[in-house]
Coordinates of C-alpha atoms and ligand atoms in Angstrom, one line a residue:
M1 CA -95.3 -17.1 104.3
S2 CA -96.5 -18.8 101.6
N3 CA -95.6 -16.4 98.5
G4 CA -96.7 -16.9 94.8
T5 CA -94.0 -15.0 93.0
T6 CA -93.7 -14.8 88.7
G7 CA -91.0 -13.1 87.5
N8 CA -90.2 -9.6 89.6
V9 CA -93.9 -9.8 91.4
H10 CA -94.2 -11.6 94.6
L11 CA -98.2 -12.3 95.6
L12 CA -98.7 -12.5 99.1
D13 CA -101.1 -15.1 99.1
H14 CA -101.2 -16.2 102.6
P15 CA -104.9 -16.2 104.5
L16 CA -104.1 -14.1 107.0
V17 CA -103.6 -11.1 104.1
Q18 CA -106.2 -12.6 102.3
H19 CA -109.0 -11.4 104.5
K20 CA -107.6 -8.9 105.9
L21 CA -107.3 -7.3 102.1
T22 CA -110.7 -8.7 101.6
L23 CA -112.3 -6.8 104.5
M24 CA -110.4 -3.6 103.9
R25 CA -112.0 -4.0 100.4
K26 CA -116.0 -3.2 101.9
K27 CA -117.5 -0.3 101.3
E28 CA -119.0 -0.5 104.8
A29 CA -115.6 -0.8 105.7
S30 CA -115.1 2.1 108.7
T31 CA -112.2 4.6 109.0
N32 CA -110.9 3.4 112.0
S33 CA -111.1 -0.1 110.8
F34 CA -109.7 0.5 107.2
R35 CA -106.7 2.1 109.5
R36 CA -106.2 -0.9 111.4
L37 CA -106.4 -3.7 109.2
L38 CA -104.1 -1.6 106.9
N39 CA -101.0 -2.0 109.9
E40 CA -101.7 -5.1 110.8
L41 CA -101.8 -6.3 106.9
S42 CA -98.1 -3.7 106.7
M43 CA -96.8 -6.2 109.2
L44 CA -97.7 -9.1 108.0
M45 CA -96.1 -7.6 104.4
A46 CA -92.9 -6.5 106.1
Y47 CA -92.3 -10.1 107.2
E48 CA -92.6 -11.2 103.4
V49 CA -90.4 -8.0 102.2
T50 CA -87.8 -7.7 104.9
R51 CA -86.8 -12.0 104.0
D52 CA -84.1 -11.9 102.4
M53 CA -82.5 -8.7 104.8
A54 CA -78.7 -8.8 105.4
M55 CA -77.8 -10.3 108.9
Q56 CA -74.8 -10.3 111.4
E57 CA -73.7 -12.0 114.0
V58 CA -72.7 -10.7 117.9
Q59 CA -71.8 -12.2 120.8
I60 CA -74.6 -12.3 123.6
E61 CA -74.8 -13.3 127.0
T62 CA -78.1 -15.6 127.8
P63 CA -77.9 -16.8 131.6
L64 CA -75.7 -20.1 131.0
E65 CA -73.1 -19.6 128.6
T66 CA -72.2 -16.7 125.6
M67 CA -72.9 -17.5 121.9
T68 CA -73.0 -16.3 118.5
A69 CA -76.1 -15.0 117.4
K70 CA -77.5 -13.3 114.7
V71 CA -78.9 -9.6 114.2
I72 CA -80.8 -7.3 111.5
D73 CA -79.1 -3.9 110.7
G74 CA -82.3 -1.8 110.9
K75 CA -80.5 0.9 110.5
K76 CA -79.2 0.2 106.7
L77 CA -83.3 -0.2 105.6
V78 CA -85.4 2.8 104.6
F79 CA -88.6 3.2 104.7
V80 CA -89.7 5.5 101.9
S81 CA -93.4 6.2 102.0
I82 CA -94.7 8.0 99.3
L83 CA -97.2 10.2 100.7
R84 CA -100.1 11.0 101.8
A85 CA -101.3 7.2 101.6
G86 CA -98.2 5.5 102.3
T87 CA -97.8 6.4 105.6
G88 CA -100.7 3.6 106.3
I89 CA -98.2 0.8 105.3
L90 CA -95.3 3.0 106.9
D91 CA -96.7 2.4 110.3
G92 CA -97.4 -0.8 110.1
M93 CA -93.6 -2.2 109.3
L94 CA -92.1 0.6 111.4
T95 CA -93.7 -1.9 114.3
V96 CA -91.7 -4.4 113.3
V97 CA -88.5 -2.7 112.0
P98 CA -88.0 -0.2 114.3
G99 CA -84.8 0.3 113.9
A100 CA -85.3 1.6 110.4
R101 CA -84.5 5.2 108.7
V102 CA -87.9 7.0 106.8
G103 CA -87.7 9.1 103.6
H104 CA -90.9 10.9 102.1
I105 CA -91.1 11.8 98.7
G106 CA -94.9 13.8 98.2
L107 CA -96.5 13.3 95.0
Y108 CA -99.9 14.1 93.0
R109 CA -101.5 13.3 90.7
D110 CA -102.7 15.6 88.4
P111 CA -106.1 14.8 88.0
K112 CA -106.5 15.6 84.0
T113 CA -103.3 13.8 83.0
L114 CA -102.6 11.5 86.3
T115 CA -98.7 12.5 86.0
A116 CA -97.1 12.8 89.1
V117 CA -96.2 15.3 90.7
E118 CA -93.2 16.1 93.2
Y119 CA -94.0 18.5 96.1
Y120 CA -91.8 17.3 99.0
F121 CA -88.1 14.6 99.0
K122 CA -86.6 14.2 102.4
M123 CA -84.5 10.7 102.7
P124 CA -82.2 9.7 105.2
Q125 CA -78.1 10.2 105.0
N126 CA -75.8 7.8 103.1
M127 CA -78.3 6.6 100.6
Q128 CA -75.6 4.7 99.0
D129 CA -75.4 2.3 101.9
R130 CA -79.2 1.9 102.7
D131 CA -82.0 -1.0 100.9
V132 CA -84.7 0.7 100.3
I133 CA -88.5 -0.3 100.7
I134 CA -90.7 2.1 98.9
V135 CA -94.5 1.9 100.3
D136 CA -97.7 3.0 99.3
P137 CA -101.2 1.1 99.2
M138 CA -101.9 1.7 95.5
L139 CA -99.7 0.9 92.2
A140 CA -102.2 1.8 89.9
T141 CA -101.3 3.7 86.6
G142 CA -97.3 3.4 87.8
N143 CA -96.8 6.8 87.6
S144 CA -96.1 7.6 90.9
A145 CA -94.0 4.6 91.2
I146 CA -92.1 5.5 88.5
A147 CA -91.2 9.1 89.3
A148 CA -90.3 7.8 93.1
V149 CA -87.8 5.3 91.8
D150 CA -86.5 7.6 89.1
R151 CA -86.0 10.3 92.4
L152 CA -84.1 7.4 94.1
K153 CA -82.1 5.9 92.0
E154 CA -80.3 9.5 91.8
L155 CA -79.0 8.8 95.3
G156 CA -77.9 5.2 94.4
P157 CA -79.1 3.0 97.0
K158 CA -78.4 -0.7 97.3
S159 CA -81.9 -2.2 96.1
I160 CA -84.6 -0.4 95.8
K161 CA -88.1 -2.7 96.2
F162 CA -91.7 -1.6 96.3
V163 CA -94.9 -2.5 98.1
C164 CA -98.3 -2.3 98.2
L165 CA -101.9 -3.8 99.2
L166 CA -103.3 -4.1 95.4
T167 CA -102.4 -2.9 91.8
C168 CA -103.4 -4.7 88.3
P169 CA -101.7 -5.3 84.9
E170 CA -101.6 -1.9 84.0
G171 CA -99.6 -0.4 86.9
I172 CA -97.2 -3.9 87.0
A173 CA -96.5 -3.2 83.3
A174 CA -95.7 0.7 83.6
L175 CA -93.6 -0.4 86.6
Q176 CA -91.4 -3.3 85.0
K177 CA -90.9 -1.4 81.8
A178 CA -89.8 1.4 83.3
H179 CA -87.7 -0.7 86.3
P180 CA -87.1 -3.9 85.3
D181 CA -85.2 -4.1 88.6
V182 CA -87.5 -3.3 91.4
P183 CA -89.1 -6.3 92.5
I184 CA -92.9 -5.5 93.0
Y185 CA -94.8 -7.0 95.9
T186 CA -98.4 -7.0 96.7
A187 CA -101.2 -8.5 98.6
A188 CA -103.6 -8.6 95.3
I189 CA -103.4 -8.0 91.1
D190 CA -106.8 -6.9 90.5
R191 CA -108.8 -6.7 87.0
Q192 CA -108.1 -3.5 85.4
L193 CA -108.2 0.7 85.7
N194 CA -110.7 2.4 84.9
D195 CA -110.7 5.9 82.9
H196 CA -109.9 7.7 85.9
G197 CA -106.8 5.6 87.3
Y198 CA -109.0 3.9 89.9
I199 CA -108.2 0.4 90.6
L200 CA -111.5 -2.1 90.0
P201 CA -112.6 -3.9 91.8
G202 CA -110.2 -1.8 94.2
L203 CA -111.1 -0.3 97.2
G204 CA -111.8 3.3 96.1
D205 CA -109.2 6.0 97.1
A206 CA -106.4 4.8 99.9
G207 CA -105.8 8.2 101.3
D208 CA -109.5 9.0 101.8
R209 CA -110.9 5.7 102.8
M210 CA -107.9 5.9 105.6
F211 CA -108.1 9.6 106.6
G212 CA -111.5 10.0 106.0
T213 CA -111.7 12.7 103.6
R214 CA -114.1 12.0 102.1
Ligands
URA1 N1 -104.9 5.1 94.1 C1 -106.1 4.7 95.6 O1 -106.4 5.5 96.2 N2 -106.7 3.9 94.4 C2 -107.3 3.7 93.3 O2 -108.0 2.4 93.0 C3 -105.9 4.3 92.5 C4 -105.0 4.6 92.6

């Protein structure tokens, strides 16, 4: 997949990714098609974000002979979904890497201060042995992403990546300032944030569009 990388930001600019994202942005996209497209897009993003995943060699028997072949160790990988909108990306990623473990962080945005407030945190055991991929469709103010990485770093995982669908210069700057070691994977970098912390032109509230709650 073609991939534009600047610093620690990976822009996933494959035509299939961009096409599906455009369909999702349209205000007339139904809840059903929004969810389906997010699922398909997440599978494509999983392909890119797992590109450097560690592999191991195993002995297998083909119908003709024995050979040494490569497999990934999905059990070492943890997808961490930021509730609730991360669920949409998580589902697609698990389709592609079914052996991965899953963690959840519940964070909501205080509507006045836009700061992240934690209400849930549940991770697999032995996080120090694992590579973490955090998923959340929108990297907007960066507050939730920073809070999630802060918490995860307390558990000392081997690595942390952050995957979103959409971001903006403000979100990238905030996350990179707080955590310059965490690479960001995104399908688009939009123009700006508005006064309510929404990305412009964006796609609206990802959770509401995914679950049909507005
Ligand atoms: N969260 C959303 O769902 N949409 C935005 O534009 C910003 C944050």
